[in-house]
Amino acid sequence: MNTELLEALTILEKEKNISRDVMMDAIETSLISACKNHFGTSDNIKVIMDRETCDYSVIAEKKVVETVTDRALEISLEDAEKIDSALQIGDVAQVKIESKAFGRIATQNAKNLILQKIREEERKAVFDQYFEKEKDIVTGTVQRRNGNNISINLGRADAILTENEQVKSERLEQNDRIKLYVVEVKNAPKGPKILVSRTHPELVKRLFEAQVAEIKEGIVEIKSIAREAGSRTKMAVWSNDEKVDAVGACVGKNSDRVKAVVEELRGEKIDIINWDDNPALLIENALSPAKVISVMADPDEKMAEVIVPDDQLSLAIGKEGQNARLAARLTGYKIDIKSESKALELGELPEDYMEQMGMLEEYDDYDEAYEEGYEEYPEDSIEFVETEE
């Protein structure tokens, strides 16, 4: 048993995730290459290797001749008889070659070939590992800035967090451990090129999948996400089990689940709403925390007209239009928001609409915490169009 070689291959397999069989193939190739460098040919060379013990031998098949004209391919009868007395002229002798007989250059070339194969297999193993993580999340450590980009160490490879994929309000310091969404993994000569993101909406989705058991089990589905990274995310969820509250499952007991995601996103606000197949109800939910009087949705044109109480207009629009903008992205509808008084002025609401709709009671005041940070808008209406992330 070749204990030394066996131990070396075991270490490579464990530490570098390189298959023992692959390395044995590389050793066989290197030995054949060494023979070619030393003897000028390898056409008659065979490498016999025991995959269990790592014992190996190199055999040259030489034709038995009376007069040797090519020592690489032929052997004299006298020398052949020393190997096997039964050999005769015209037979093929199995001549064992000792690797120590190789010249220095041949030996060095064989060594370089093995090392090259190790590097290639290591790069392939790393690429395969992270390619499986494409469109998923990984944990990385901030290393350094390279211009406007940030280098992230993922363990066995480095990833690139480009300027476009960074949250502008987020200050990442060296050695910070963060979660990232793997956008793409490319195979490159010097190893895999891994592109990651902190702004992608799928990052939020994957974080909730990791926190919420009901999502893993397929009971709760995340139907749609709209995100303005670093500021606010709206997420629409649906339960396939009427006994399970989709929003409650995502929020968690004492809000522990949503808090864990918010903490990872460094304070980004997250609105979780119920998905509804009825576009009007979905749009009403999406404009939360604002209250809505009516929604007229056109599924064919993907347009909706929304009327809200006068005191809810700024809340429906949101600070710098964010609430309505995210609602448009979440639902995929172009949303036209009007105030109650403007709708009445335009004749879009009958004077007795409150009575007709059973809305005689005044709207309750909304939690001041929701309204904090929202600007007042002097306009009576505003329009938002769903845009790509």
PDB file of N, CA and C in Angstrom, residues 71-161:
ATOM      1  N   ARG A  71      15.062   1.865 -28.781  1.00  0.00           N
ATOM      2  CA  ARG A  71      15.028   1.350 -27.409  1.00  0.00           C
ATOM      3  C   ARG A  71      13.713   1.658 -26.696  1.00  0.00           C
ATOM      4  N   ALA A  72      13.000   2.655 -27.172  1.00  0.00           N
ATOM      5  CA  ALA A  72      11.722   3.010 -26.543  1.00  0.00           C
ATOM      6  C   ALA A  72      10.635   1.992 -26.857  1.00  0.00           C
ATOM      7  N   LEU A  73      10.761   1.345 -28.048  1.00  0.00           N
ATOM      8  CA  LEU A  73       9.706   0.434 -28.497  1.00  0.00           C
ATOM      9  C   LEU A  73      10.153  -1.013 -28.614  1.00  0.00           C
ATOM     10  N   GLU A  74      11.466  -1.258 -28.525  1.00  0.00           N
ATOM     11  CA  GLU A  74      11.982  -2.604 -28.757  1.00  0.00           C
ATOM     12  C   GLU A  74      12.908  -3.065 -27.628  1.00  0.00           C
ATOM     13  N   ILE A  75      13.044  -4.367 -27.503  1.00  0.00           N
ATOM     14  CA  ILE A  75      13.927  -4.955 -26.501  1.00  0.00           C
ATOM     15  C   ILE A  75      14.598  -6.190 -27.122  1.00  0.00           C
ATOM     16  N   SER A  76      15.853  -6.408 -26.743  1.00  0.00           N
ATOM     17  CA  SER A  76      16.567  -7.565 -27.284  1.00  0.00           C
ATOM     18  C   SER A  76      16.057  -8.843 -26.637  1.00  0.00           C
ATOM     19  N   LEU A  77      16.275  -9.970 -27.331  1.00  0.00           N
ATOM     20  CA  LEU A  77      15.843 -11.257 -26.798  1.00  0.00           C
ATOM     21  C   LEU A  77      16.548 -11.555 -25.486  1.00  0.00           C
ATOM     22  N   GLU A  78      17.803 -11.179 -25.398  1.00  0.00           N
ATOM     23  CA  GLU A  78      18.573 -11.434 -24.177  1.00  0.00           C
ATOM     24  C   GLU A  78      17.971 -10.709 -22.987  1.00  0.00           C
ATOM     25  N   ASP A  79      17.644  -9.445 -23.177  1.00  0.00           N
ATOM     26  CA  ASP A  79      17.050  -8.670 -22.076  1.00  0.00           C
ATOM     27  C   ASP A  79      15.630  -9.142 -21.776  1.00  0.00           C
ATOM     28  N   ALA A  80      14.924  -9.540 -22.810  1.00  0.00           N
ATOM     29  CA  ALA A  80      13.548 -10.003 -22.624  1.00  0.00           C
ATOM     30  C   ALA A  80      13.506 -11.273 -21.806  1.00  0.00           C
ATOM     31  N   GLU A  81      14.469 -12.157 -22.017  1.00  0.00           N
ATOM     32  CA  GLU A  81      14.509 -13.419 -21.274  1.00  0.00           C
ATOM     33  C   GLU A  81      14.750 -13.190 -19.787  1.00  0.00           C
ATOM     34  N   LYS A  82      15.382 -12.073 -19.436  1.00  0.00           N
ATOM     35  CA  LYS A  82      15.587 -11.755 -18.025  1.00  0.00           C
ATOM     36  C   LYS A  82      14.255 -11.433 -17.344  1.00  0.00           C
ATOM     37  N   ILE A  83      13.328 -10.962 -18.144  1.00  0.00           N
ATOM     38  CA  ILE A  83      11.992 -10.644 -17.611  1.00  0.00           C
ATOM     39  C   ILE A  83      11.126 -11.899 -17.592  1.00  0.00           C
ATOM     40  N   ASP A  84      11.170 -12.615 -18.687  1.00  0.00           N
ATOM     41  CA  ASP A  84      10.373 -13.844 -18.807  1.00  0.00           C
ATOM     42  C   ASP A  84      11.104 -14.759 -19.788  1.00  0.00           C
ATOM     43  N   SER A  85      11.553 -15.911 -19.295  1.00  0.00           N
ATOM     44  CA  SER A  85      12.341 -16.839 -20.121  1.00  0.00           C
ATOM     45  C   SER A  85      11.548 -17.440 -21.268  1.00  0.00           C
ATOM     46  N   ALA A  86      10.269 -17.327 -21.209  1.00  0.00           N
ATOM     47  CA  ALA A  86       9.427 -17.917 -22.258  1.00  0.00           C
ATOM     48  C   ALA A  86       9.269 -17.002 -23.468  1.00  0.00           C
ATOM     49  N   LEU A  87       9.717 -15.758 -23.342  1.00  0.00           N
ATOM     50  CA  LEU A  87       9.556 -14.805 -24.443  1.00  0.00           C
ATOM     51  C   LEU A  87      10.426 -15.177 -25.632  1.00  0.00           C
ATOM     52  N   GLN A  88       9.901 -14.973 -26.839  1.00  0.00           N
ATOM     53  CA  GLN A  88      10.615 -15.260 -28.072  1.00  0.00           C
ATOM     54  C   GLN A  88      10.564 -14.042 -29.000  1.00  0.00           C
ATOM     55  N   ILE A  89      11.323 -14.125 -30.080  1.00  0.00           N
ATOM     56  CA  ILE A  89      11.331 -13.041 -31.060  1.00  0.00           C
ATOM     57  C   ILE A  89       9.906 -12.826 -31.578  1.00  0.00           C
ATOM     58  N   GLY A  90       9.514 -11.554 -31.590  1.00  0.00           N
ATOM     59  CA  GLY A  90       8.167 -11.215 -32.068  1.00  0.00           C
ATOM     60  C   GLY A  90       7.152 -11.044 -30.955  1.00  0.00           C
ATOM     61  N   ASP A  91       7.464 -11.552 -29.762  1.00  0.00           N
ATOM     62  CA  ASP A  91       6.565 -11.375 -28.617  1.00  0.00           C
ATOM     63  C   ASP A  91       6.654  -9.945 -28.089  1.00  0.00           C
ATOM     64  N   VAL A  92       5.721  -9.609 -27.200  1.00  0.00           N
ATOM     65  CA  VAL A  92       5.726  -8.284 -26.557  1.00  0.00           C
ATOM     66  C   VAL A  92       6.078  -8.467 -25.091  1.00  0.00           C
ATOM     67  N   ALA A  93       7.124  -7.804 -24.671  1.00  0.00           N
ATOM     68  CA  ALA A  93       7.572  -7.891 -23.280  1.00  0.00           C
ATOM     69  C   ALA A  93       6.986  -6.743 -22.465  1.00  0.00           C
ATOM     70  N   GLN A  94       6.600  -7.066 -21.232  1.00  0.00           N
ATOM     71  CA  GLN A  94       6.087  -6.055 -20.304  1.00  0.00           C
ATOM     72  C   GLN A  94       7.250  -5.559 -19.448  1.00  0.00           C
ATOM     73  N   VAL A  95       7.774  -4.381 -19.774  1.00  0.00           N
ATOM     74  CA  VAL A  95       8.958  -3.855 -19.093  1.00  0.00           C
ATOM     75  C   VAL A  95       8.532  -2.826 -18.045  1.00  0.00           C
ATOM     76  N   LYS A  96       8.843  -3.100 -16.808  1.00  0.00           N
ATOM     77  CA  LYS A  96       8.483  -2.186 -15.732  1.00  0.00           C
ATOM     78  C   LYS A  96       9.438  -0.997 -15.721  1.00  0.00           C
ATOM     79  N   ILE A  97       8.867   0.210 -15.615  1.00  0.00           N
ATOM     80  CA  ILE A  97       9.656   1.436 -15.603  1.00  0.00           C
ATOM     81  C   ILE A  97       9.605   2.037 -14.205  1.00  0.00           C
ATOM     82  N   GLU A  98      10.766   2.295 -13.640  1.00  0.00           N
ATOM     83  CA  GLU A  98      10.846   2.948 -12.332  1.00  0.00           C
ATOM     84  C   GLU A  98      10.822   4.458 -12.541  1.00  0.00           C
ATOM     85  N   SER A  99       9.961   5.133 -11.783  1.00  0.00           N
ATOM     86  CA  SER A  99       9.844   6.586 -11.953  1.00  0.00           C
ATOM     87  C   SER A  99      11.142   7.317 -11.655  1.00  0.00           C
ATOM     88  N   LYS A 100      12.017   6.719 -10.842  1.00  0.00           N
ATOM     89  CA  LYS A 100      13.290   7.365 -10.530  1.00  0.00           C
ATOM     90  C   LYS A 100      14.207   7.406 -11.750  1.00  0.00           C
ATOM     91  N   ALA A 101      13.847   6.633 -12.772  1.00  0.00           N
ATOM     92  CA  ALA A 101      14.642   6.641 -13.995  1.00  0.00           C
ATOM     93  C   ALA A 101      14.346   7.867 -14.852  1.00  0.00           C
ATOM     94  N   PHE A 102      13.237   8.570 -14.529  1.00  0.00           N
ATOM     95  CA  PHE A 102      12.886   9.751 -15.305  1.00  0.00           C
ATOM     96  C   PHE A 102      13.908  10.855 -15.059  1.00  0.00           C
ATOM     97  N   GLY A 103      14.130  11.658 -16.065  1.00  0.00           N
ATOM     98  CA  GLY A 103      15.021  12.791 -15.904  1.00  0.00           C
ATOM     99  C   GLY A 103      14.387  13.879 -15.057  1.00  0.00           C
ATOM    100  N   ARG A 104      15.209  14.858 -14.660  1.00  0.00           N
ATOM    101  CA  ARG A 104      14.732  15.948 -13.796  1.00  0.00           C
ATOM    102  C   ARG A 104      13.639  16.750 -14.473  1.00  0.00           C
ATOM    103  N   ILE A 105      13.816  17.042 -15.748  1.00  0.00           N
ATOM    104  CA  ILE A 105      12.821  17.845 -16.476  1.00  0.00           C
ATOM    105  C   ILE A 105      11.501  17.098 -16.600  1.00  0.00           C
ATOM    106  N   ALA A 106      11.579  15.802 -16.917  1.00  0.00           N
ATOM    107  CA  ALA A 106      10.364  14.995 -17.042  1.00  0.00           C
ATOM    108  C   ALA A 106       9.622  14.931 -15.715  1.00  0.00           C
ATOM    109  N   THR A 107      10.393  14.767 -14.626  1.00  0.00           N
ATOM    110  CA  THR A 107       9.781  14.700 -13.291  1.00  0.00           C
ATOM    111  C   THR A 107       9.113  16.022 -12.935  1.00  0.00           C
ATOM    112  N   GLN A 108       9.775  17.152 -13.237  1.00  0.00           N
ATOM    113  CA  GLN A 108       9.224  18.467 -12.926  1.00  0.00           C
ATOM    114  C   GLN A 108       7.955  18.732 -13.735  1.00  0.00           C
ATOM    115  N   ASN A 109       7.981  18.329 -14.993  1.00  0.00           N
ATOM    116  CA  ASN A 109       6.793  18.499 -15.828  1.00  0.00           C
ATOM    117  C   ASN A 109       5.609  17.693 -15.297  1.00  0.00           C
ATOM    118  N   ALA A 110       5.900  16.481 -14.839  1.00  0.00           N
ATOM    119  CA  ALA A 110       4.837  15.643 -14.272  1.00  0.00           C
ATOM    120  C   ALA A 110       4.265  16.285 -13.012  1.00  0.00           C
ATOM    121  N   LYS A 111       5.153  16.831 -12.179  1.00  0.00           N
ATOM    122  CA  LYS A 111       4.723  17.499 -10.947  1.00  0.00           C
ATOM    123  C   LYS A 111       3.846  18.714 -11.281  1.00  0.00           C
ATOM    124  N   ASN A 112       4.275  19.511 -12.261  1.00  0.00           N
ATOM    125  CA  ASN A 112       3.510  20.697 -12.652  1.00  0.00           C
ATOM    126  C   ASN A 112       2.135  20.319 -13.188  1.00  0.00           C
ATOM    127  N   LEU A 113       2.075  19.204 -13.918  1.00  0.00           N
ATOM    128  CA  LEU A 113       0.797  18.757 -14.458  1.00  0.00           C
ATOM    129  C   LEU A 113      -0.174  18.390 -13.347  1.00  0.00           C
ATOM    130  N   ILE A 114       0.334  17.720 -12.315  1.00  0.00           N
ATOM    131  CA  ILE A 114      -0.515  17.351 -11.170  1.00  0.00           C
ATOM    132  C   ILE A 114      -0.997  18.599 -10.436  1.00  0.00           C
ATOM    133  N   LEU A 115      -0.078  19.555 -10.203  1.00  0.00           N
ATOM    134  CA  LEU A 115      -0.451  20.787  -9.503  1.00  0.00           C
ATOM    135  C   LEU A 115      -1.479  21.580 -10.296  1.00  0.00           C
ATOM    136  N   GLN A 116      -1.309  21.614 -11.618  1.00  0.00           N
ATOM    137  CA  GLN A 116      -2.279  22.307 -12.464  1.00  0.00           C
ATOM    138  C   GLN A 116      -3.658  21.660 -12.367  1.00  0.00           C
ATOM    139  N   LYS A 117      -3.671  20.341 -12.358  1.00  0.00           N
ATOM    140  CA  LYS A 117      -4.941  19.630 -12.235  1.00  0.00           C
ATOM    141  C   LYS A 117      -5.600  19.901 -10.892  1.00  0.00           C
ATOM    142  N   ILE A 118      -4.795  19.979  -9.835  1.00  0.00           N
ATOM    143  CA  ILE A 118      -5.331  20.286  -8.507  1.00  0.00           C
ATOM    144  C   ILE A 118      -5.987  21.660  -8.524  1.00  0.00           C
ATOM    145  N   ARG A 119      -5.309  22.647  -9.111  1.00  0.00           N
ATOM    146  CA  ARG A 119      -5.869  23.998  -9.167  1.00  0.00           C
ATOM    147  C   ARG A 119      -7.158  24.035  -9.980  1.00  0.00           C
ATOM    148  N   GLU A 120      -7.149  23.333 -11.110  1.00  0.00           N
ATOM    149  CA  GLU A 120      -8.352  23.297 -11.948  1.00  0.00           C
ATOM    150  C   GLU A 120      -9.529  22.666 -11.215  1.00  0.00           C
ATOM    151  N   GLU A 121      -9.266  21.557 -10.544  1.00  0.00           N
ATOM    152  CA  GLU A 121     -10.336  20.860  -9.830  1.00  0.00           C
ATOM    153  C   GLU A 121     -10.829  21.663  -8.638  1.00  0.00           C
ATOM    154  N   GLU A 122      -9.903  22.373  -7.993  1.00  0.00           N
ATOM    155  CA  GLU A 122     -10.307  23.213  -6.859  1.00  0.00           C
ATOM    156  C   GLU A 122     -11.211  24.342  -7.342  1.00  0.00           C
ATOM    157  N   ARG A 123     -10.847  24.982  -8.458  1.00  0.00           N
ATOM    158  CA  ARG A 123     -11.688  26.047  -9.005  1.00  0.00           C
ATOM    159  C   ARG A 123     -13.054  25.508  -9.411  1.00  0.00           C
ATOM    160  N   LYS A 124     -13.054  24.328 -10.004  1.00  0.00           N
ATOM    161  CA  LYS A 124     -14.321  23.709 -10.421  1.00  0.00           C
ATOM    162  C   LYS A 124     -15.196  23.399  -9.217  1.00  0.00           C
ATOM    163  N   ALA A 125     -14.575  22.878  -8.145  1.00  0.00           N
ATOM    164  CA  ALA A 125     -15.334  22.537  -6.939  1.00  0.00           C
ATOM    165  C   ALA A 125     -15.939  23.785  -6.310  1.00  0.00           C
ATOM    166  N   VAL A 126     -15.154  24.879  -6.289  1.00  0.00           N
ATOM    167  CA  VAL A 126     -15.646  26.138  -5.720  1.00  0.00           C
ATOM    168  C   VAL A 126     -16.771  26.694  -6.587  1.00  0.00           C
ATOM    169  N   PHE A 127     -16.576  26.645  -7.906  1.00  0.00           N
ATOM    170  CA  PHE A 127     -17.627  27.133  -8.821  1.00  0.00           C
ATOM    171  C   PHE A 127     -18.919  26.348  -8.611  1.00  0.00           C
ATOM    172  N   ASP A 128     -18.822  25.019  -8.564  1.00  0.00           N
ATOM    173  CA  ASP A 128     -20.010  24.178  -8.380  1.00  0.00           C
ATOM    174  C   ASP A 128     -20.714  24.502  -7.068  1.00  0.00           C
ATOM    175  N   GLN A 129     -19.917  24.735  -6.018  1.00  0.00           N
ATOM    176  CA  GLN A 129     -20.489  25.026  -4.697  1.00  0.00           C
ATOM    177  C   GLN A 129     -21.331  26.291  -4.725  1.00  0.00           C
ATOM    178  N   TYR A 130     -20.802  27.353  -5.346  1.00  0.00           N
ATOM    179  CA  TYR A 130     -21.512  28.628  -5.329  1.00  0.00           C
ATOM    180  C   TYR A 130     -22.530  28.744  -6.458  1.00  0.00           C
ATOM    181  N   PHE A 131     -22.326  27.965  -7.531  1.00  0.00           N
ATOM    182  CA  PHE A 131     -23.330  27.961  -8.599  1.00  0.00           C
ATOM    183  C   PHE A 131     -24.651  27.406  -8.061  1.00  0.00           C
ATOM    184  N   GLU A 132     -24.561  26.460  -7.133  1.00  0.00           N
ATOM    185  CA  GLU A 132     -25.762  25.915  -6.498  1.00  0.00           C
ATOM    186  C   GLU A 132     -26.477  26.971  -5.655  1.00  0.00           C
ATOM    187  N   LYS A 133     -25.737  28.011  -5.246  1.00  0.00           N
ATOM    188  CA  LYS A 133     -26.307  29.077  -4.420  1.00  0.00           C
ATOM    189  C   LYS A 133     -26.858  30.232  -5.243  1.00  0.00           C
ATOM    190  N   GLU A 134     -26.729  30.147  -6.591  1.00  0.00           N
ATOM    191  CA  GLU A 134     -27.248  31.221  -7.428  1.00  0.00           C
ATOM    192  C   GLU A 134     -28.752  31.363  -7.197  1.00  0.00           C
ATOM    193  N   LYS A 135     -29.209  32.610  -7.071  1.00  0.00           N
ATOM    194  CA  LYS A 135     -30.610  32.947  -6.772  1.00  0.00           C
ATOM    195  C   LYS A 135     -30.988  32.549  -5.339  1.00  0.00           C
ATOM    196  N   ASP A 136     -30.005  32.450  -4.484  1.00  0.00           N
ATOM    197  CA  ASP A 136     -30.243  32.144  -3.070  1.00  0.00           C
ATOM    198  C   ASP A 136     -29.424  33.128  -2.235  1.00  0.00           C
ATOM    199  N   ILE A 137     -29.473  32.980  -0.915  1.00  0.00           N
ATOM    200  CA  ILE A 137     -28.699  33.888  -0.064  1.00  0.00           C
ATOM    201  C   ILE A 137     -27.495  33.170   0.534  1.00  0.00           C
ATOM    202  N   VAL A 138     -26.456  33.953   0.790  1.00  0.00           N
ATOM    203  CA  VAL A 138     -25.247  33.456   1.441  1.00  0.00           C
ATOM    204  C   VAL A 138     -24.852  34.458   2.515  1.00  0.00           C
ATOM    205  N   THR A 139     -24.005  34.013   3.427  1.00  0.00           N
ATOM    206  CA  THR A 139     -23.461  34.902   4.449  1.00  0.00           C
ATOM    207  C   THR A 139     -22.016  35.215   4.098  1.00  0.00           C
ATOM    208  N   GLY A 140     -21.657  36.475   4.149  1.00  0.00           N
ATOM    209  CA  GLY A 140     -20.295  36.875   3.813  1.00  0.00           C
ATOM    210  C   GLY A 140     -19.742  37.880   4.804  1.00  0.00           C
ATOM    211  N   THR A 141     -18.438  38.082   4.721  1.00  0.00           N
ATOM    212  CA  THR A 141     -17.743  39.040   5.588  1.00  0.00           C
ATOM    213  C   THR A 141     -17.147  40.145   4.729  1.00  0.00           C
ATOM    214  N   VAL A 142     -17.426  41.374   5.090  1.00  0.00           N
ATOM    215  CA  VAL A 142     -16.891  42.518   4.347  1.00  0.00           C
ATOM    216  C   VAL A 142     -15.377  42.544   4.492  1.00  0.00           C
ATOM    217  N   GLN A 143     -14.673  42.598   3.355  1.00  0.00           N
ATOM    218  CA  GLN A 143     -13.216  42.629   3.385  1.00  0.00           C
ATOM    219  C   GLN A 143     -12.658  44.025   3.160  1.00  0.00           C
ATOM    220  N   ARG A 144     -12.891  44.540   1.970  1.00  0.00           N
ATOM    221  CA  ARG A 144     -12.287  45.827   1.629  1.00  0.00           C
ATOM    222  C   ARG A 144     -13.048  46.443   0.470  1.00  0.00           C
ATOM    223  N   ARG A 145     -12.766  47.729   0.243  1.00  0.00           N
ATOM    224  CA  ARG A 145     -13.340  48.434  -0.897  1.00  0.00           C
ATOM    225  C   ARG A 145     -12.361  48.402  -2.061  1.00  0.00           C
ATOM    226  N   ASN A 146     -12.896  48.131  -3.244  1.00  0.00           N
ATOM    227  CA  ASN A 146     -12.118  48.205  -4.472  1.00  0.00           C
ATOM    228  C   ASN A 146     -12.771  49.260  -5.354  1.00  0.00           C
ATOM    229  N   GLY A 147     -12.357  50.513  -5.168  1.00  0.00           N
ATOM    230  CA  GLY A 147     -13.039  51.613  -5.836  1.00  0.00           C
ATOM    231  C   GLY A 147     -14.417  51.782  -5.237  1.00  0.00           C
ATOM    232  N   ASN A 148     -15.453  51.697  -6.084  1.00  0.00           N
ATOM    233  CA  ASN A 148     -16.838  51.808  -5.605  1.00  0.00           C
ATOM    234  C   ASN A 148     -17.436  50.451  -5.252  1.00  0.00           C
ATOM    235  N   ASN A 149     -16.703  49.387  -5.549  1.00  0.00           N
ATOM    236  CA  ASN A 149     -17.169  48.040  -5.240  1.00  0.00           C
ATOM    237  C   ASN A 149     -16.635  47.569  -3.892  1.00  0.00           C
ATOM    238  N   ILE A 150     -17.295  46.554  -3.330  1.00  0.00           N
ATOM    239  CA  ILE A 150     -16.864  45.994  -2.049  1.00  0.00           C
ATOM    240  C   ILE A 150     -16.581  44.511  -2.234  1.00  0.00           C
ATOM    241  N   SER A 151     -15.438  44.069  -1.738  1.00  0.00           N
ATOM    242  CA  SER A 151     -15.077  42.651  -1.797  1.00  0.00           C
ATOM    243  C   SER A 151     -15.632  41.953  -0.561  1.00  0.00           C
ATOM    244  N   ILE A 152     -16.352  40.859  -0.789  1.00  0.00           N
ATOM    245  CA  ILE A 152     -16.988  40.092   0.278  1.00  0.00           C
ATOM    246  C   ILE A 152     -16.412  38.685   0.295  1.00  0.00           C
ATOM    247  N   ASN A 153     -15.922  38.250   1.447  1.00  0.00           N
ATOM    248  CA  ASN A 153     -15.408  36.892   1.572  1.00  0.00           C
ATOM    249  C   ASN A 153     -16.552  35.950   1.950  1.00  0.00           C
ATOM    250  N   LEU A 154     -16.734  34.898   1.132  1.00  0.00           N
ATOM    251  CA  LEU A 154     -17.814  33.931   1.369  1.00  0.00           C
ATOM    252  C   LEU A 154     -17.303  32.631   1.967  1.00  0.00           C
ATOM    253  N   GLY A 155     -15.998  32.562   2.236  1.00  0.00           N
ATOM    254  CA  GLY A 155     -15.420  31.332   2.779  1.00  0.00           C
ATOM    255  C   GLY A 155     -14.371  30.790   1.842  1.00  0.00           C
ATOM    256  N   ARG A 156     -14.817  30.110   0.788  1.00  0.00           N
ATOM    257  CA  ARG A 156     -13.895  29.532  -0.179  1.00  0.00           C
ATOM    258  C   ARG A 156     -13.690  30.434  -1.397  1.00  0.00           C
ATOM    259  N   ALA A 157     -14.431  31.518  -1.464  1.00  0.00           N
ATOM    260  CA  ALA A 157     -14.318  32.425  -2.605  1.00  0.00           C
ATOM    261  C   ALA A 157     -14.705  33.834  -2.178  1.00  0.00           C
ATOM    262  N   ASP A 158     -14.294  34.799  -3.000  1.00  0.00           N
ATOM    263  CA  ASP A 158     -14.671  36.196  -2.783  1.00  0.00           C
ATOM    264  C   ASP A 158     -15.779  36.568  -3.752  1.00  0.00           C
ATOM    265  N   ALA A 159     -16.678  37.438  -3.296  1.00  0.00           N
ATOM    266  CA  ALA A 159     -17.768  37.930  -4.134  1.00  0.00           C
ATOM    267  C   ALA A 159     -17.607  39.429  -4.322  1.00  0.00           C
ATOM    268  N   ILE A 160     -18.285  39.947  -5.347  1.00  0.00           N
ATOM    269  CA  ILE A 160     -18.219  41.375  -5.652  1.00  0.00           C
ATOM    270  C   ILE A 160     -19.578  42.004  -5.388  1.00  0.00           C
ATOM    271  N   LEU A 161     -19.598  42.990  -4.512  1.00  0.00           N
ATOM    272  CA  LEU A 161     -20.808  43.777  -4.263  1.00  0.00           C
ATOM    273  C   LEU A 161     -20.612  45.110  -4.974  1.00  0.00           C
TER     274      LEU A 161
END
